[in-house]
Amino acid sequence: MAFTNEEKRSYLQEQNQQARLGGGEARIKRQHDQGKYTALERIEKLLDPNSFIEFDKFVKHNCTSFGMEKTQYLGDGVITGIGKINGKQVALFSQDFTCWGGALGMAYAKKICKIMDFAIENKIPVIGINDSGGARIQEGVESLAGYAEIFHRNVQASGVIPQISLIMGPCAGGAVYSPAMTDFIFMVDKTSYMFVTGPEVVKTVTHEEVTKDELGGASTHNEKSGVAHFLCSDEDDCLERARELLSFLPSGNFTKITQEKNNDSINRENSKLKDFVPVNSKKPYDMKEIIMEIVDNNHFLESQKDFAKNIICGFARVGGYKVGIVANQPAILAGCLDIDSSTKAARFVRFCDAFNIPLLTLVDVPGFLPGTTQEYGGIIRHGAKLLYAFSEATVPMITLITRKAYGGAYDVMASKHIDADINLAYPTGEIAVMGADGAVNIIFRNELKGLEGDAFDKKKAELVENYEKEFANPYKAAALGYVDEVIYPEQTRTKIAQYLDFLKNKDVQRPNRKHGNIPL
Ligand code: HXC
């Protein structure tokens, strides 16, 4: 006998209810007891209310090994779909740890691939909520194949749509490499982990004893390895900050630069900055204070805040225009460029360039960090990444030299010569091959030879003073047109907003090529 419409509807309702349960109530309780939300709860908290549309809710795996045919969860352990964040369309997937520890099999991978294809074709950001024990062991090579298909799509999507990963549980093996290829990684303190192999394997192979937290916890990846970009105190904080990041990102590449009006006037004077940069060029100051002063409503979202702190990268708006800010931090290591700061900033610059976000570069840099650790570590190769990234960028670029711009680092930090559009300097700007002390020791070696004691000190001081008069200012560069304007610090915000408005339609094409060969 055929089923009635009523019976068919109630079957659908039953299946929908079943799908909500994932791996069952006991495992949901375990998830909650660990301070974690379920896969569906995370989606509901991340998206605008009632905006979620789920795909593939009834997908099941075909695996028959190890008795797997007896365990079937509707949706196969990952929830996928589309929705909105602050009105902006996104695609997303959320791994369900209550089903086989979120481990990935072929049906599960196909669901993720489908949602990624949807995102790429429709030019909307894709967000992955990761909570997974890696490849589903029972599915063998099929789960490896599934991962590879996702990795391949991560690469196809790179530079086309923003890709964001939220790590919200233990992510091992294959579960870390897809996030690693996305643009931004959020981690939750004490409940999220990323490692290629866990502590047990480490102990067997290298005999190192290390806890899960030390090996791959949120602090490790935000402070030491630089794998993660945002360290969040709990899951609510993580979901809230992901929404905040989304507000700074366009939906895809080739979007036009637009202005979003707000209540912070571009004519607001930065009176705090009038005498902010210390006269003594050896004295540190906090570059973040300059950033906070000039951006709209003091809203600055810093990326990789706890890694390579000698450079600052993050998003803000000036005069309603979104900008990516890259700034040397003279308060840490005197703001010099080293391996970590170069790679951190290079990746950030390339993200902004790929997604048409103008770059604002603030410069106070004494040069590259010298020493064997840096040279053996490949500072030449890594420093070249930042030089490459700024040089290939075609987005509007505004550079402001607040104080030092010495040596190769002057060239690297979005100088006029590598195609920045507008180069500004404060009256405190110093642009030279090197600082006065080092320069005098080299070029006046003969004059200083044979002098001792007071005579040496007096002569050296005189030579340093002359050098500083000659070079410790922005006017030589301004005379050559390498600096377009020397500005009063209190006018910084106004100037930047004005220039951004003129640059918004910038259109520069580079020679046609398959791709460049950035030093890796
Ligand atoms: C199948 C898995 C699984 C996996 C966990 N489970 N990992 N099932 N395949 N990879 C299951 C468990 O059997 C358990 O099932 C449930 O998930 C929860 O796991 P627990 O161990 O109880 O949870 P917890 O103590 O929180 O530990 C989580 C964990 C741990 C750290 C993720 O489970 C773990 O170390 N798993 C293995 C990680 C791993 O080595 N993965 C393979 C990586 S190789 P029940 O039924 O009890 O709920 C890989 C290759 C891809 O990914 C490479 C591509 C480049």
Coordinates of C-alpha atoms and ligand atoms in Angstrom, one line a residue:
M1 CA 0.0 0.0 0.0
A2 CA 1.3 3.4 -0.9
F3 CA 2.3 5.9 1.8
T4 CA 0.1 8.9 2.3
N5 CA 1.4 12.4 2.0
E6 CA 1.1 12.8 5.7
E7 CA 3.3 9.7 6.3
K8 CA 5.9 10.9 3.8
R9 CA 6.1 14.3 5.6
S10 CA 6.4 12.7 8.9
Y11 CA 9.2 10.4 7.6
L12 CA 11.1 13.5 6.4
Q13 CA 10.6 15.1 9.8
E14 CA 11.9 12.0 11.6
Q15 CA 15.0 12.0 9.3
N16 CA 15.6 15.7 9.9
Q17 CA 15.4 15.1 13.6
Q18 CA 17.8 12.1 13.3
A19 CA 20.3 14.2 11.4
R20 CA 20.4 16.8 14.1
L21 CA 21.6 14.2 16.6
G22 CA 24.9 13.4 14.8
G23 CA 26.7 10.7 16.8
G24 CA 24.1 10.7 19.5
E25 CA 23.3 12.3 22.8
A26 CA 26.1 10.8 24.9
R27 CA 28.7 12.1 22.5
I28 CA 27.0 15.5 22.3
K29 CA 27.2 15.6 26.1
R30 CA 30.9 14.8 26.0
Q31 CA 31.4 17.6 23.5
H32 CA 29.6 20.1 25.8
D33 CA 31.5 18.8 28.9
Q34 CA 34.7 19.8 27.1
G35 CA 33.5 23.4 26.6
K36 CA 32.8 22.7 22.9
Y37 CA 29.7 23.3 20.9
T38 CA 28.4 20.8 18.4
A39 CA 28.9 21.2 14.7
L40 CA 25.4 22.6 14.2
E41 CA 25.5 24.9 17.2
R42 CA 28.7 26.5 15.9
I43 CA 27.0 27.1 12.5
E44 CA 24.0 28.7 14.2
K45 CA 26.1 31.0 16.3
L46 CA 28.4 32.0 13.4
L47 CA 25.7 32.8 10.9
D48 CA 22.9 35.5 10.9
P49 CA 19.8 34.0 12.6
N50 CA 17.7 31.7 10.3
S51 CA 20.1 32.2 7.3
F52 CA 21.5 28.7 7.2
I53 CA 20.5 26.4 4.2
E54 CA 21.9 22.9 4.6
F55 CA 23.2 20.8 1.7
D56 CA 23.5 17.0 1.7
K57 CA 21.9 16.3 5.0
F58 CA 21.1 12.7 4.2
V59 CA 24.4 11.6 2.7
K60 CA 25.8 8.3 4.0
H61 CA 29.1 6.5 3.5
N62 CA 29.4 3.2 1.5
C63 CA 32.2 1.7 3.6
T64 CA 31.8 -1.9 4.6
S65 CA 35.2 -2.5 6.2
F66 CA 35.6 -3.1 9.9
G67 CA 31.8 -3.4 10.3
M68 CA 31.3 0.2 9.2
E69 CA 28.1 -0.7 7.4
K70 CA 26.5 -1.1 10.9
T71 CA 27.3 2.5 11.8
Q72 CA 25.7 5.2 9.7
Y73 CA 25.1 8.8 10.7
L74 CA 22.9 11.0 8.5
G75 CA 25.2 13.6 6.9
D76 CA 28.2 11.3 7.5
G77 CA 29.9 13.5 10.1
V78 CA 30.1 16.9 8.4
I79 CA 27.4 19.6 8.0
T80 CA 27.7 21.7 4.9
G81 CA 25.7 24.6 3.5
I82 CA 25.4 28.3 2.8
G83 CA 24.2 31.3 4.9
K84 CA 24.9 34.9 5.7
I85 CA 27.3 36.8 8.1
N86 CA 26.3 40.4 8.7
G87 CA 24.2 40.0 5.5
K88 CA 27.2 38.8 3.4
Q89 CA 26.8 35.4 1.7
V90 CA 29.2 32.6 2.8
A91 CA 29.6 28.8 2.2
L92 CA 30.7 26.7 5.1
F93 CA 31.3 23.2 6.5
S94 CA 31.4 22.1 10.1
Q95 CA 33.0 18.8 11.1
D96 CA 31.0 16.8 13.7
F97 CA 33.3 15.3 16.3
T98 CA 30.4 13.2 17.6
C99 CA 30.6 11.0 14.4
W100 CA 33.8 9.0 14.4
G101 CA 35.7 11.9 16.0
G102 CA 34.9 14.0 12.9
A103 CA 37.2 11.7 10.9
L104 CA 37.0 12.2 7.1
G105 CA 35.8 9.5 4.7
M106 CA 35.0 9.7 0.9
A107 CA 31.3 10.7 1.2
Y108 CA 32.2 13.4 3.8
A109 CA 35.0 14.7 1.6
K110 CA 32.6 14.9 -1.4
K111 CA 30.3 17.0 0.6
I112 CA 33.1 19.5 1.4
C113 CA 34.2 19.5 -2.2
K114 CA 30.7 20.3 -3.3
I115 CA 30.4 23.3 -1.0
M116 CA 33.9 24.5 -2.0
D117 CA 33.0 24.3 -5.7
F118 CA 29.8 26.2 -5.0
A119 CA 31.8 28.9 -3.2
I120 CA 34.3 29.2 -6.0
E121 CA 31.7 29.3 -8.8
N122 CA 29.6 31.8 -7.0
K123 CA 32.5 33.9 -5.6
I124 CA 31.6 33.7 -1.9
P125 CA 34.0 33.1 1.0
V126 CA 34.3 29.6 2.4
I127 CA 34.6 28.9 6.1
G128 CA 35.7 25.5 7.5
I129 CA 35.0 24.6 11.1
N130 CA 37.5 21.9 11.9
D131 CA 37.2 19.4 14.6
S132 CA 38.5 16.1 13.3
G133 CA 40.8 13.1 14.0
G134 CA 42.0 13.2 10.4
A135 CA 41.6 10.4 7.8
R136 CA 38.9 7.9 8.7
I137 CA 41.0 4.9 9.3
Q138 CA 38.3 2.4 8.3
E139 CA 38.1 3.9 4.8
G140 CA 41.8 3.6 4.0
V141 CA 43.0 5.1 0.8
E142 CA 39.5 6.6 0.1
S143 CA 39.9 9.0 2.9
L144 CA 43.4 10.0 1.7
A145 CA 41.9 10.5 -1.8
G146 CA 39.1 12.6 -0.2
Y147 CA 41.7 14.8 1.5
A148 CA 43.7 15.3 -1.6
E149 CA 40.6 16.5 -3.5
I150 CA 40.0 19.1 -0.8
F151 CA 43.6 20.2 -0.8
H152 CA 43.4 20.6 -4.6
R153 CA 40.3 22.8 -4.2
N154 CA 42.0 24.9 -1.5
V155 CA 44.7 25.7 -4.1
Q156 CA 42.1 26.5 -6.8
A157 CA 40.2 28.8 -4.5
S158 CA 43.4 30.5 -3.2
G159 CA 43.3 34.2 -4.4
V160 CA 39.8 33.7 -5.8
I161 CA 37.7 33.6 -2.7
P162 CA 38.7 34.2 1.0
Q163 CA 39.2 30.9 2.8
I164 CA 38.9 30.9 6.6
S165 CA 39.5 28.0 9.0
L166 CA 38.3 27.8 12.6
I167 CA 40.1 25.1 14.5
M168 CA 37.7 24.0 17.3
G169 CA 39.0 20.7 18.4
P170 CA 41.9 18.3 18.0
C171 CA 43.0 18.4 14.4
A172 CA 45.5 15.7 13.4
G173 CA 47.1 14.4 10.2
G174 CA 45.2 15.4 7.0
A175 CA 42.9 17.7 9.1
V176 CA 45.7 20.3 9.4
Y177 CA 46.8 20.6 5.8
S178 CA 43.6 21.9 4.4
P179 CA 43.5 24.7 7.0
A180 CA 47.2 25.4 6.4
M181 CA 46.4 26.3 2.8
T182 CA 43.6 28.7 3.7
D183 CA 44.1 32.4 4.3
F184 CA 43.3 32.7 8.0
I185 CA 43.4 30.2 10.9
F186 CA 41.6 30.8 14.2
M187 CA 42.4 28.6 17.2
V188 CA 40.6 28.3 20.6
D189 CA 42.7 28.3 23.7
K190 CA 42.9 24.9 25.5
T191 CA 40.4 23.0 23.3
S192 CA 42.0 23.2 19.8
Y193 CA 45.1 21.5 18.6
M194 CA 46.9 21.1 15.3
F195 CA 49.6 18.6 14.7
V196 CA 50.9 16.4 11.9
T197 CA 51.5 13.6 14.4
G198 CA 50.4 13.6 18.1
P199 CA 52.5 13.4 21.2
E200 CA 52.6 9.6 21.2
V201 CA 54.1 9.4 17.8
V202 CA 56.6 12.2 18.6
K203 CA 57.7 10.2 21.7
T204 CA 58.2 7.0 19.6
V205 CA 60.2 8.7 16.8
T206 CA 62.2 11.5 18.5
H207 CA 61.9 10.4 22.2
E208 CA 60.7 13.9 23.0
E209 CA 58.1 14.1 25.8
V210 CA 55.7 16.9 25.0
T211 CA 52.1 17.6 26.0
K212 CA 49.3 18.1 23.4
D213 CA 49.2 21.8 24.3
E214 CA 52.9 22.3 24.0
L215 CA 53.1 20.5 20.7
G216 CA 50.1 22.0 18.9
G217 CA 48.0 24.1 21.2
A218 CA 46.6 27.5 20.3
S219 CA 49.4 29.4 22.0
T220 CA 52.1 27.3 20.2
H221 CA 50.7 28.1 16.8
N222 CA 49.9 31.7 17.5
E223 CA 53.2 32.5 19.2
K224 CA 55.9 30.1 18.0
S225 CA 55.1 28.5 14.7
G226 CA 53.1 31.3 13.1
V227 CA 50.6 28.7 11.7
A228 CA 47.6 30.4 13.3
H229 CA 46.5 34.0 13.0
F230 CA 44.0 34.5 15.8
L231 CA 44.1 33.1 19.4
C232 CA 40.6 33.0 20.9
S233 CA 39.7 32.6 24.5
D234 CA 36.7 30.3 23.9
E235 CA 34.4 29.2 21.1
D236 CA 32.1 32.2 21.4
D237 CA 35.1 34.5 21.1
C238 CA 36.3 32.6 18.0
L239 CA 32.9 32.7 16.2
E240 CA 32.5 36.4 17.0
R241 CA 36.0 37.3 15.7
A242 CA 35.5 35.3 12.6
R243 CA 32.4 37.5 11.9
E244 CA 34.6 40.5 12.5
L245 CA 37.2 39.4 10.1
L246 CA 34.6 38.7 7.4
S247 CA 33.5 42.3 7.7
F248 CA 36.9 43.4 6.3
L249 CA 37.0 41.0 3.4
P250 CA 35.5 41.2 0.0
S251 CA 33.5 38.2 -1.2
G252 CA 36.0 37.4 -4.0
N253 CA 38.8 38.7 -6.1
F254 CA 38.2 41.5 -8.7
T255 CA 35.7 43.2 -6.5
K256 CA 35.8 47.0 -6.7
I257 CA 37.2 49.2 -3.9
T258 CA 34.2 50.7 -2.2
Q259 CA 33.7 53.3 0.5
E260 CA 31.4 52.5 3.5
K261 CA 30.5 55.8 5.2
N262 CA 30.8 56.0 8.9
N263 CA 30.6 58.6 11.6
D264 CA 34.4 59.2 12.0
S265 CA 35.3 62.4 10.1
I266 CA 38.3 62.3 7.8
N267 CA 39.1 65.8 9.1
R268 CA 39.6 64.5 12.7
E269 CA 43.1 65.9 13.6
N270 CA 45.6 63.5 15.1
S271 CA 46.8 65.9 17.7
K272 CA 48.3 63.0 19.8
L273 CA 50.7 62.4 16.9
K274 CA 52.1 65.9 16.8
D275 CA 55.1 65.1 19.0
F276 CA 54.6 61.4 19.3
V277 CA 57.7 60.1 17.5
P278 CA 60.7 60.6 19.8
V279 CA 63.5 63.0 18.7
N280 CA 66.1 60.5 19.9
S281 CA 66.0 57.9 17.2
K282 CA 67.2 55.2 19.5
K283 CA 64.1 55.6 21.7
P284 CA 61.3 53.1 21.1
Y285 CA 57.6 53.9 20.8
D286 CA 54.5 51.9 20.1
M287 CA 53.5 52.0 16.4
K288 CA 50.1 50.6 17.3
E289 CA 49.3 53.9 19.0
I290 CA 49.8 55.6 15.6
I291 CA 47.6 53.0 13.9
M292 CA 44.8 53.4 16.5
E293 CA 44.9 57.2 16.1
I294 CA 44.5 57.2 12.3
V295 CA 42.0 54.4 11.6
D296 CA 38.2 54.8 11.6
N297 CA 36.7 54.6 15.1
N298 CA 40.0 53.1 16.5
H299 CA 38.9 49.8 15.0
F300 CA 42.0 47.7 14.0
L301 CA 41.8 43.9 13.7
E302 CA 45.4 42.6 14.1
S303 CA 46.4 39.3 12.4
Q304 CA 49.2 37.1 14.0
K305 CA 49.3 39.5 17.0
D306 CA 51.5 37.2 19.0
F307 CA 53.9 36.1 16.3
A308 CA 56.9 38.2 15.0
K309 CA 55.8 41.2 16.9
N310 CA 58.4 43.4 15.3
I311 CA 56.0 43.8 12.4
I312 CA 52.3 44.5 12.7
C313 CA 49.7 43.3 10.2
G314 CA 46.0 43.8 10.3
F315 CA 42.8 45.3 8.8
A316 CA 41.1 48.7 9.4
R317 CA 39.2 51.3 7.6
V318 CA 40.3 54.9 6.9
G319 CA 37.7 57.3 5.6
G320 CA 35.5 54.3 5.0
Y321 CA 38.0 52.5 2.8
K322 CA 39.2 49.1 3.9
V323 CA 43.0 48.9 4.2
G324 CA 45.5 46.2 5.1
I325 CA 48.1 47.8 7.4
V326 CA 51.7 46.6 7.5
A327 CA 53.9 48.5 10.0
N328 CA 57.3 48.1 11.6
Q329 CA 57.1 48.0 15.4
P330 CA 60.0 50.0 16.8
A331 CA 59.0 48.8 20.3
I332 CA 60.1 45.2 19.5
L333 CA 63.7 44.5 18.2
A334 CA 63.8 48.1 17.1
G335 CA 61.4 47.2 14.3
C336 CA 64.0 45.4 12.3
L337 CA 63.1 42.9 9.6
D338 CA 63.9 39.2 10.4
I339 CA 62.9 35.9 9.0
D340 CA 59.5 35.6 10.8
S341 CA 58.5 39.2 10.3
S342 CA 59.3 39.0 6.6
T343 CA 57.3 35.9 6.0
K344 CA 54.4 37.1 8.2
A345 CA 54.1 40.4 6.3
A346 CA 54.7 38.9 2.9
R347 CA 51.8 36.5 3.2
F348 CA 49.6 39.3 4.5
V349 CA 50.6 41.6 1.6
R350 CA 49.8 38.9 -0.9
F351 CA 46.4 38.3 0.6
C352 CA 45.5 42.0 0.4
D353 CA 46.8 42.2 -3.2
A354 CA 44.8 39.2 -4.3
F355 CA 41.6 40.6 -2.9
N356 CA 42.0 44.2 -3.9
I357 CA 42.5 45.6 -0.4
P358 CA 44.7 48.8 -0.5
L359 CA 47.9 48.6 1.5
L360 CA 49.0 51.2 4.1
T361 CA 52.6 50.7 5.1
L362 CA 54.1 52.5 8.1
V363 CA 57.8 52.5 8.2
D364 CA 60.3 52.7 11.0
V365 CA 63.0 50.2 10.2
P366 CA 66.7 50.2 11.1
G367 CA 67.4 47.3 8.6
F368 CA 67.5 43.6 8.5
L369 CA 68.5 41.8 11.7
P370 CA 72.2 40.7 11.4
G371 CA 73.8 37.5 12.7
T372 CA 74.4 33.9 12.0
T373 CA 71.0 32.7 13.2
Q374 CA 69.4 34.8 10.6
E375 CA 71.9 34.1 7.9
Y376 CA 71.9 30.4 8.4
G377 CA 68.1 30.4 8.7
G378 CA 67.9 32.0 5.2
I379 CA 67.1 35.7 5.9
I380 CA 68.1 36.4 2.3
R381 CA 65.5 34.0 1.0
H382 CA 62.8 35.0 3.5
G383 CA 63.4 38.7 3.3
A384 CA 63.1 38.4 -0.4
K385 CA 59.6 37.2 0.0
L386 CA 58.5 40.5 1.4
L387 CA 60.3 42.4 -1.3
Y388 CA 58.7 40.2 -3.9
A389 CA 55.2 40.6 -2.3
F390 CA 55.3 44.4 -2.3
S391 CA 56.8 44.5 -5.7
E392 CA 54.2 42.4 -7.4
A393 CA 51.3 44.1 -5.6
T394 CA 49.0 46.2 -7.9
V395 CA 46.6 47.4 -5.3
P396 CA 46.7 51.1 -4.1
M397 CA 49.7 51.5 -1.9
I398 CA 50.4 54.3 0.5
T399 CA 53.6 54.4 2.5
L400 CA 54.4 56.6 5.4
I401 CA 57.9 56.8 6.9
T402 CA 57.5 57.9 10.5
R403 CA 61.2 57.7 11.4
K404 CA 63.9 55.3 10.2
A405 CA 64.0 53.9 6.7
Y406 CA 67.5 52.4 6.4
G407 CA 69.2 50.3 3.9
G408 CA 67.6 47.4 2.0
A409 CA 64.7 47.6 4.4
Y410 CA 63.9 51.1 3.0
D411 CA 63.6 49.6 -0.5
V412 CA 61.5 46.6 0.8
M413 CA 59.0 48.5 2.8
A414 CA 56.8 49.6 -0.1
S415 CA 59.2 52.2 -1.4
K416 CA 58.5 54.4 -4.4
H417 CA 60.9 52.3 -6.4
I418 CA 58.9 49.1 -6.1
D419 CA 55.7 50.8 -7.2
A420 CA 54.0 52.3 -4.2
D421 CA 51.7 55.0 -5.3
I422 CA 52.1 57.6 -2.6
N423 CA 55.1 57.9 -0.3
L424 CA 54.9 60.2 2.6
A425 CA 57.2 61.0 5.5
Y426 CA 57.0 62.8 8.8
P427 CA 59.5 65.6 9.4
T428 CA 61.2 63.0 11.8
G429 CA 61.8 60.7 8.8
E430 CA 65.4 59.5 8.3
I431 CA 66.3 57.9 5.0
A432 CA 69.8 56.6 4.5
V433 CA 71.9 53.5 3.7
M434 CA 72.5 53.0 7.4
G435 CA 72.4 54.7 10.8
A436 CA 74.9 57.5 11.6
D437 CA 77.1 55.5 13.9
G438 CA 77.8 52.7 11.6
A439 CA 78.1 54.9 8.6
V440 CA 80.7 57.2 10.2
N441 CA 82.8 54.2 11.3
I442 CA 83.0 53.1 7.7
I443 CA 83.3 56.2 5.6
F444 CA 85.5 58.2 8.0
R445 CA 87.7 55.3 9.1
N446 CA 90.9 57.2 8.0
E447 CA 89.9 60.4 9.8
L448 CA 89.3 58.5 13.0
K449 CA 92.4 56.4 12.8
G450 CA 95.1 57.3 15.3
L451 CA 92.7 59.3 17.5
E452 CA 92.2 58.3 21.1
G453 CA 90.2 59.3 24.1
D454 CA 88.6 62.7 24.1
A455 CA 90.0 63.6 20.7
F456 CA 88.3 60.4 19.2
D457 CA 85.0 61.1 20.9
K458 CA 84.9 64.7 19.8
K459 CA 85.8 64.0 16.2
K460 CA 83.3 61.1 16.1
A461 CA 80.5 63.2 17.6
E462 CA 81.2 65.9 15.0
L463 CA 81.1 63.5 12.1
V464 CA 77.9 61.8 13.4
E465 CA 76.3 65.2 13.8
N466 CA 77.2 66.2 10.2
Y467 CA 76.0 62.8 8.9
E468 CA 72.7 63.2 10.7
K469 CA 72.2 66.7 9.4
E470 CA 72.9 65.5 5.9
F471 CA 70.8 62.3 6.0
A472 CA 68.6 62.0 9.1
N473 CA 65.8 63.8 7.4
P474 CA 63.3 63.1 4.6
Y475 CA 64.3 66.1 2.4
K476 CA 67.0 64.4 0.2
A477 CA 64.4 61.7 -0.8
A478 CA 61.7 64.5 -1.2
A479 CA 64.1 66.4 -3.5
L480 CA 64.4 63.4 -5.7
G481 CA 60.6 62.8 -5.7
Y482 CA 61.0 59.5 -3.8
V483 CA 58.9 61.0 -1.1
D484 CA 55.9 62.8 -2.5
E485 CA 55.0 64.8 0.5
V486 CA 56.4 65.5 4.0
I487 CA 53.4 65.8 6.2
Y488 CA 52.5 67.1 9.6
P489 CA 51.8 64.1 11.8
E490 CA 48.5 65.6 13.1
Q491 CA 47.2 65.5 9.5
T492 CA 48.0 61.8 9.0
R493 CA 44.4 60.5 8.9
T494 CA 43.2 63.2 6.7
K495 CA 46.0 62.8 4.2
I496 CA 45.6 59.0 4.0
A497 CA 41.9 59.2 3.5
Q498 CA 42.3 61.8 0.7
Y499 CA 44.9 59.7 -1.1
L500 CA 42.8 56.5 -0.8
D501 CA 39.9 58.3 -2.4
F502 CA 42.1 59.2 -5.4
L503 CA 43.5 55.7 -5.7
K504 CA 40.3 53.7 -5.5
N505 CA 40.1 53.1 -9.2
K506 CA 43.8 52.2 -9.7
D507 CA 44.2 49.8 -12.5
V508 CA 47.7 48.4 -13.2
Q509 CA 48.3 45.3 -15.4
R510 CA 51.5 43.2 -15.1
P511 CA 53.1 41.3 -18.0
N512 CA 51.2 38.1 -18.9
R513 CA 52.8 35.0 -17.3
K514 CA 51.8 31.6 -15.9
H515 CA 52.9 32.6 -12.5
G516 CA 55.9 34.3 -10.9
N517 CA 58.5 32.3 -8.9
I518 CA 58.4 33.8 -5.3
P519 CA 61.4 32.6 -3.3
L520 CA 60.0 29.9 -0.9
Ligands
HXC1 C1 38.2 6.8 12.6 C2 38.4 7.9 14.7 C3 39.6 8.6 14.2 C4 40.0 8.3 12.9 C5 39.1 9.3 16.2 N1 38.2 8.4 15.9 N2 40.0 9.4 15.2 N3 37.7 7.1 13.9 N4 39.3 7.4 12.1 N5 41.1 8.9 12.4 C6 37.0 8.0 16.7 C7 37.4 7.2 18.0 O1 37.5 5.8 17.7 C8 36.2 7.5 18.9 O2 35.1 6.7 18.5 C9 35.8 8.9 18.5 O3 36.4 9.1 17.2 C10 36.4 9.9 19.5 O4 37.8 9.7 19.6 P1 38.6 9.7 21.0 O5 39.9 9.1 20.8 O6 37.7 9.0 22.1 O7 38.6 11.2 21.4 P2 39.7 12.1 22.1 O8 40.2 11.4 23.3 O9 39.2 13.4 22.3 O10 41.0 12.1 21.1 C11 40.8 12.7 19.8 C12 42.0 12.4 18.9 C13 42.3 10.9 18.8 C14 43.2 13.2 19.4 C15 41.7 13.0 17.5 O11 41.1 10.2 18.6 C16 43.3 10.6 17.8 O12 44.5 10.7 18.1 N6 42.8 10.0 16.7 C17 43.7 9.6 15.6 C18 44.4 10.7 14.9 C19 45.1 10.2 13.7 O13 46.2 9.7 13.9 N7 44.5 10.3 12.6 C20 44.9 9.8 11.3 C21 45.9 10.8 10.7 S1 46.6 10.2 9.2 P3 33.9 6.4 19.5 O14 33.1 5.4 18.7 O15 34.5 5.8 20.7 O16 33.1 7.6 19.7 C22 45.9 11.3 8.2 C23 46.4 11.1 6.8 C24 46.0 12.1 5.9 O17 45.1 12.1 8.4 C25 47.2 12.7 5.2 C26 46.9 13.7 4.2 C27 48.0 14.6 3.9

